[in-house]
Amino acid sequence: MMELCDVINQCGERLFSEKEKPDDPRMVISFGELFAIYTAISDKVVGILLRARKYKFVDFEGECLFQRRDDHVPIILLRPIKEIRQILNDRINEAMKAIKESEAGENFS
């Protein structure tokens, strides 16, 4: 998910100009452009988009997106990339901590 959000942040455009809404960090990219770029990284673009939407990192219209048919659909990055990185890094650290605690508990058995 992090890579997908990074691609949107790097290759997308601001949803609103600095003059229109200076405090709005949202970025936007069309599904077609995102698909063309991201398939160099992974062929799971739609699945990762759905997961990112579940975590409220991105938003788009429709239940599922299809190449060609939905190329025009805007994909909106809802949070600043720095915030997304922090959220995902926190989740990784929590998982690592839980694993270490589980292993420590097994060693005392």
PDB file of C-alpha atoms in Angstrom:
ATOM      1  CA  MET A   1       0.000   0.000   0.000  1.00  0.00           C
ATOM      2  CA  MET A   2       2.834   2.358   0.824  1.00  0.00           C
ATOM      3  CA  GLU A   3       4.308   2.083  -2.668  1.00  0.00           C
ATOM      4  CA  LEU A   4       0.913   2.689  -4.263  1.00  0.00           C
ATOM      5  CA  CYS A   5       0.376   5.805  -2.136  1.00  0.00           C
ATOM      6  CA  ASP A   6       3.910   6.966  -2.975  1.00  0.00           C
ATOM      7  CA  VAL A   7       3.205   6.624  -6.701  1.00  0.00           C
ATOM      8  CA  ILE A   8       0.008   8.671  -6.376  1.00  0.00           C
ATOM      9  CA  ASN A   9       1.863  11.289  -4.346  1.00  0.00           C
ATOM     10  CA  GLN A  10       4.796  11.486  -6.786  1.00  0.00           C
ATOM     11  CA  CYS A  11       2.934  11.208 -10.097  1.00  0.00           C
ATOM     12  CA  GLY A  12      -0.409  12.798  -9.245  1.00  0.00           C
ATOM     13  CA  GLU A  13      -1.386  16.443  -9.047  1.00  0.00           C
ATOM     14  CA  ARG A  14      -2.845  18.471  -6.226  1.00  0.00           C
ATOM     15  CA  LEU A  15      -6.622  18.132  -6.120  1.00  0.00           C
ATOM     16  CA  PHE A  16      -6.842  21.907  -5.595  1.00  0.00           C
ATOM     17  CA  SER A  17      -4.250  24.576  -6.347  1.00  0.00           C
ATOM     18  CA  GLU A  18      -2.377  26.315  -3.520  1.00  0.00           C
ATOM     19  CA  LYS A  19      -4.530  29.407  -4.145  1.00  0.00           C
ATOM     20  CA  GLU A  20      -7.830  27.503  -4.052  1.00  0.00           C
ATOM     21  CA  LYS A  21      -7.191  25.461  -0.905  1.00  0.00           C
ATOM     22  CA  PRO A  22      -3.695  25.908   0.558  1.00  0.00           C
ATOM     23  CA  ASP A  23      -4.343  23.495   3.450  1.00  0.00           C
ATOM     24  CA  ASP A  24      -5.719  20.647   1.308  1.00  0.00           C
ATOM     25  CA  PRO A  25      -2.954  18.025   0.846  1.00  0.00           C
ATOM     26  CA  ARG A  26      -4.985  15.663  -1.349  1.00  0.00           C
ATOM     27  CA  MET A  27      -3.430  14.427  -4.573  1.00  0.00           C
ATOM     28  CA  VAL A  28      -5.240  12.954  -7.588  1.00  0.00           C
ATOM     29  CA  ILE A  29      -4.305  10.710 -10.514  1.00  0.00           C
ATOM     30  CA  SER A  30      -6.454   8.936 -13.088  1.00  0.00           C
ATOM     31  CA  PHE A  31      -6.849   5.186 -12.738  1.00  0.00           C
ATOM     32  CA  GLY A  32      -5.467   4.699 -16.258  1.00  0.00           C
ATOM     33  CA  GLU A  33      -2.276   6.610 -15.482  1.00  0.00           C
ATOM     34  CA  LEU A  34      -1.861   4.896 -12.109  1.00  0.00           C
ATOM     35  CA  PHE A  35      -2.445   1.491 -13.703  1.00  0.00           C
ATOM     36  CA  ALA A  36       0.163   2.165 -16.408  1.00  0.00           C
ATOM     37  CA  ILE A  37       2.767   3.256 -13.850  1.00  0.00           C
ATOM     38  CA  TYR A  38       2.056   0.811 -11.033  1.00  0.00           C
ATOM     39  CA  THR A  39       1.920  -2.361 -13.132  1.00  0.00           C
ATOM     40  CA  ALA A  40       5.709  -2.011 -13.438  1.00  0.00           C
ATOM     41  CA  ILE A  41       5.763  -2.686  -9.674  1.00  0.00           C
ATOM     42  CA  SER A  42       2.858  -5.108  -9.240  1.00  0.00           C
ATOM     43  CA  ASP A  43      -0.042  -6.600 -11.167  1.00  0.00           C
ATOM     44  CA  LYS A  44      -2.268  -6.264  -8.094  1.00  0.00           C
ATOM     45  CA  VAL A  45      -3.213  -2.599  -8.614  1.00  0.00           C
ATOM     46  CA  VAL A  46      -6.956  -2.978  -8.080  1.00  0.00           C
ATOM     47  CA  GLY A  47      -6.608  -5.190  -5.000  1.00  0.00           C
ATOM     48  CA  ILE A  48      -4.153  -2.801  -3.385  1.00  0.00           C
ATOM     49  CA  LEU A  49      -6.418   0.158  -4.226  1.00  0.00           C
ATOM     50  CA  LEU A  50      -9.346  -1.590  -2.554  1.00  0.00           C
ATOM     51  CA  ARG A  51      -7.240  -2.258   0.535  1.00  0.00           C
ATOM     52  CA  ALA A  52      -5.979   1.346   0.611  1.00  0.00           C
ATOM     53  CA  ARG A  53      -9.585   2.557   0.387  1.00  0.00           C
ATOM     54  CA  LYS A  54     -10.528   0.291   3.312  1.00  0.00           C
ATOM     55  CA  TYR A  55      -7.896   2.111   5.402  1.00  0.00           C
ATOM     56  CA  LYS A  56      -9.132   5.492   4.104  1.00  0.00           C
ATOM     57  CA  PHE A  57      -5.853   6.321   2.369  1.00  0.00           C
ATOM     58  CA  VAL A  58      -7.504   6.698  -1.060  1.00  0.00           C
ATOM     59  CA  ASP A  59     -10.961   7.163  -2.496  1.00  0.00           C
ATOM     60  CA  PHE A  60     -12.565   6.580  -5.897  1.00  0.00           C
ATOM     61  CA  GLU A  61     -16.026   6.028  -7.338  1.00  0.00           C
ATOM     62  CA  GLY A  62     -17.339   2.533  -7.884  1.00  0.00           C
ATOM     63  CA  GLU A  63     -16.920  -0.818  -6.208  1.00  0.00           C
ATOM     64  CA  CYS A  64     -14.158  -2.089  -8.468  1.00  0.00           C
ATOM     65  CA  LEU A  65     -12.105  -0.599 -11.304  1.00  0.00           C
ATOM     66  CA  PHE A  66     -11.379  -2.145 -14.683  1.00  0.00           C
ATOM     67  CA  GLN A  67      -8.556  -1.308 -17.068  1.00  0.00           C
ATOM     68  CA  ARG A  68      -9.692   0.725 -20.092  1.00  0.00           C
ATOM     69  CA  ARG A  69     -13.325   1.074 -18.948  1.00  0.00           C
ATOM     70  CA  ASP A  70     -12.380   3.095 -15.845  1.00  0.00           C
ATOM     71  CA  ASP A  71      -9.174   4.770 -17.050  1.00  0.00           C
ATOM     72  CA  HIS A  72     -10.774   8.209 -16.522  1.00  0.00           C
ATOM     73  CA  VAL A  73     -11.785   7.593 -12.881  1.00  0.00           C
ATOM     74  CA  PRO A  74      -9.891   9.871 -10.466  1.00  0.00           C
ATOM     75  CA  ILE A  75      -8.032   8.193  -7.602  1.00  0.00           C
ATOM     76  CA  ILE A  76      -7.651  10.601  -4.684  1.00  0.00           C
ATOM     77  CA  LEU A  77      -4.940  10.285  -2.036  1.00  0.00           C
ATOM     78  CA  LEU A  78      -6.821  11.449   1.067  1.00  0.00           C
ATOM     79  CA  ARG A  79      -3.960  12.024   3.520  1.00  0.00           C
ATOM     80  CA  PRO A  80      -0.478  13.520   3.341  1.00  0.00           C
ATOM     81  CA  ILE A  81       2.108  10.880   2.413  1.00  0.00           C
ATOM     82  CA  LYS A  82       4.026  11.552   5.647  1.00  0.00           C
ATOM     83  CA  GLU A  83       0.930  10.665   7.692  1.00  0.00           C
ATOM     84  CA  ILE A  84       0.343   7.467   5.699  1.00  0.00           C
ATOM     85  CA  ARG A  85       3.978   6.423   6.217  1.00  0.00           C
ATOM     86  CA  GLN A  86       3.656   6.987   9.961  1.00  0.00           C
ATOM     87  CA  ILE A  87       0.427   4.975  10.202  1.00  0.00           C
ATOM     88  CA  LEU A  88       1.900   2.045   8.272  1.00  0.00           C
ATOM     89  CA  ASN A  89       5.209   2.138  10.165  1.00  0.00           C
ATOM     90  CA  ASP A  90       3.292   2.133  13.462  1.00  0.00           C
ATOM     91  CA  ARG A  91       1.347  -0.937  12.316  1.00  0.00           C
ATOM     92  CA  ILE A  92       4.588  -2.711  11.360  1.00  0.00           C
ATOM     93  CA  ASN A  93       6.136  -1.891  14.735  1.00  0.00           C
ATOM     94  CA  GLU A  94       3.039  -3.154  16.578  1.00  0.00           C
ATOM     95  CA  ALA A  95       3.159  -6.427  14.636  1.00  0.00           C
ATOM     96  CA  MET A  96       6.879  -6.867  15.350  1.00  0.00           C
ATOM     97  CA  LYS A  97       6.308  -6.178  19.050  1.00  0.00           C
ATOM     98  CA  ALA A  98       3.494  -8.756  19.177  1.00  0.00           C
ATOM     99  CA  ILE A  99       5.731 -11.360  17.508  1.00  0.00           C
ATOM    100  CA  LYS A 100       8.561 -10.721  19.975  1.00  0.00           C
ATOM    101  CA  GLU A 101       6.176 -10.938  22.933  1.00  0.00           C
ATOM    102  CA  SER A 102       4.741 -14.172  21.574  1.00  0.00           C
ATOM    103  CA  GLU A 103       8.215 -15.649  21.112  1.00  0.00           C
ATOM    104  CA  ALA A 104       9.220 -14.549  24.621  1.00  0.00           C
ATOM    105  CA  GLY A 105       6.106 -16.223  26.041  1.00  0.00           C
ATOM    106  CA  GLU A 106       6.945 -19.464  24.229  1.00  0.00           C
ATOM    107  CA  ASN A 107      10.463 -19.434  25.668  1.00  0.00           C
ATOM    108  CA  PHE A 108       9.081 -19.374  29.216  1.00  0.00           C
ATOM    109  CA  SER A 109       6.789 -22.360  28.649  1.00  0.00           C
TER     110      SER A 109
END
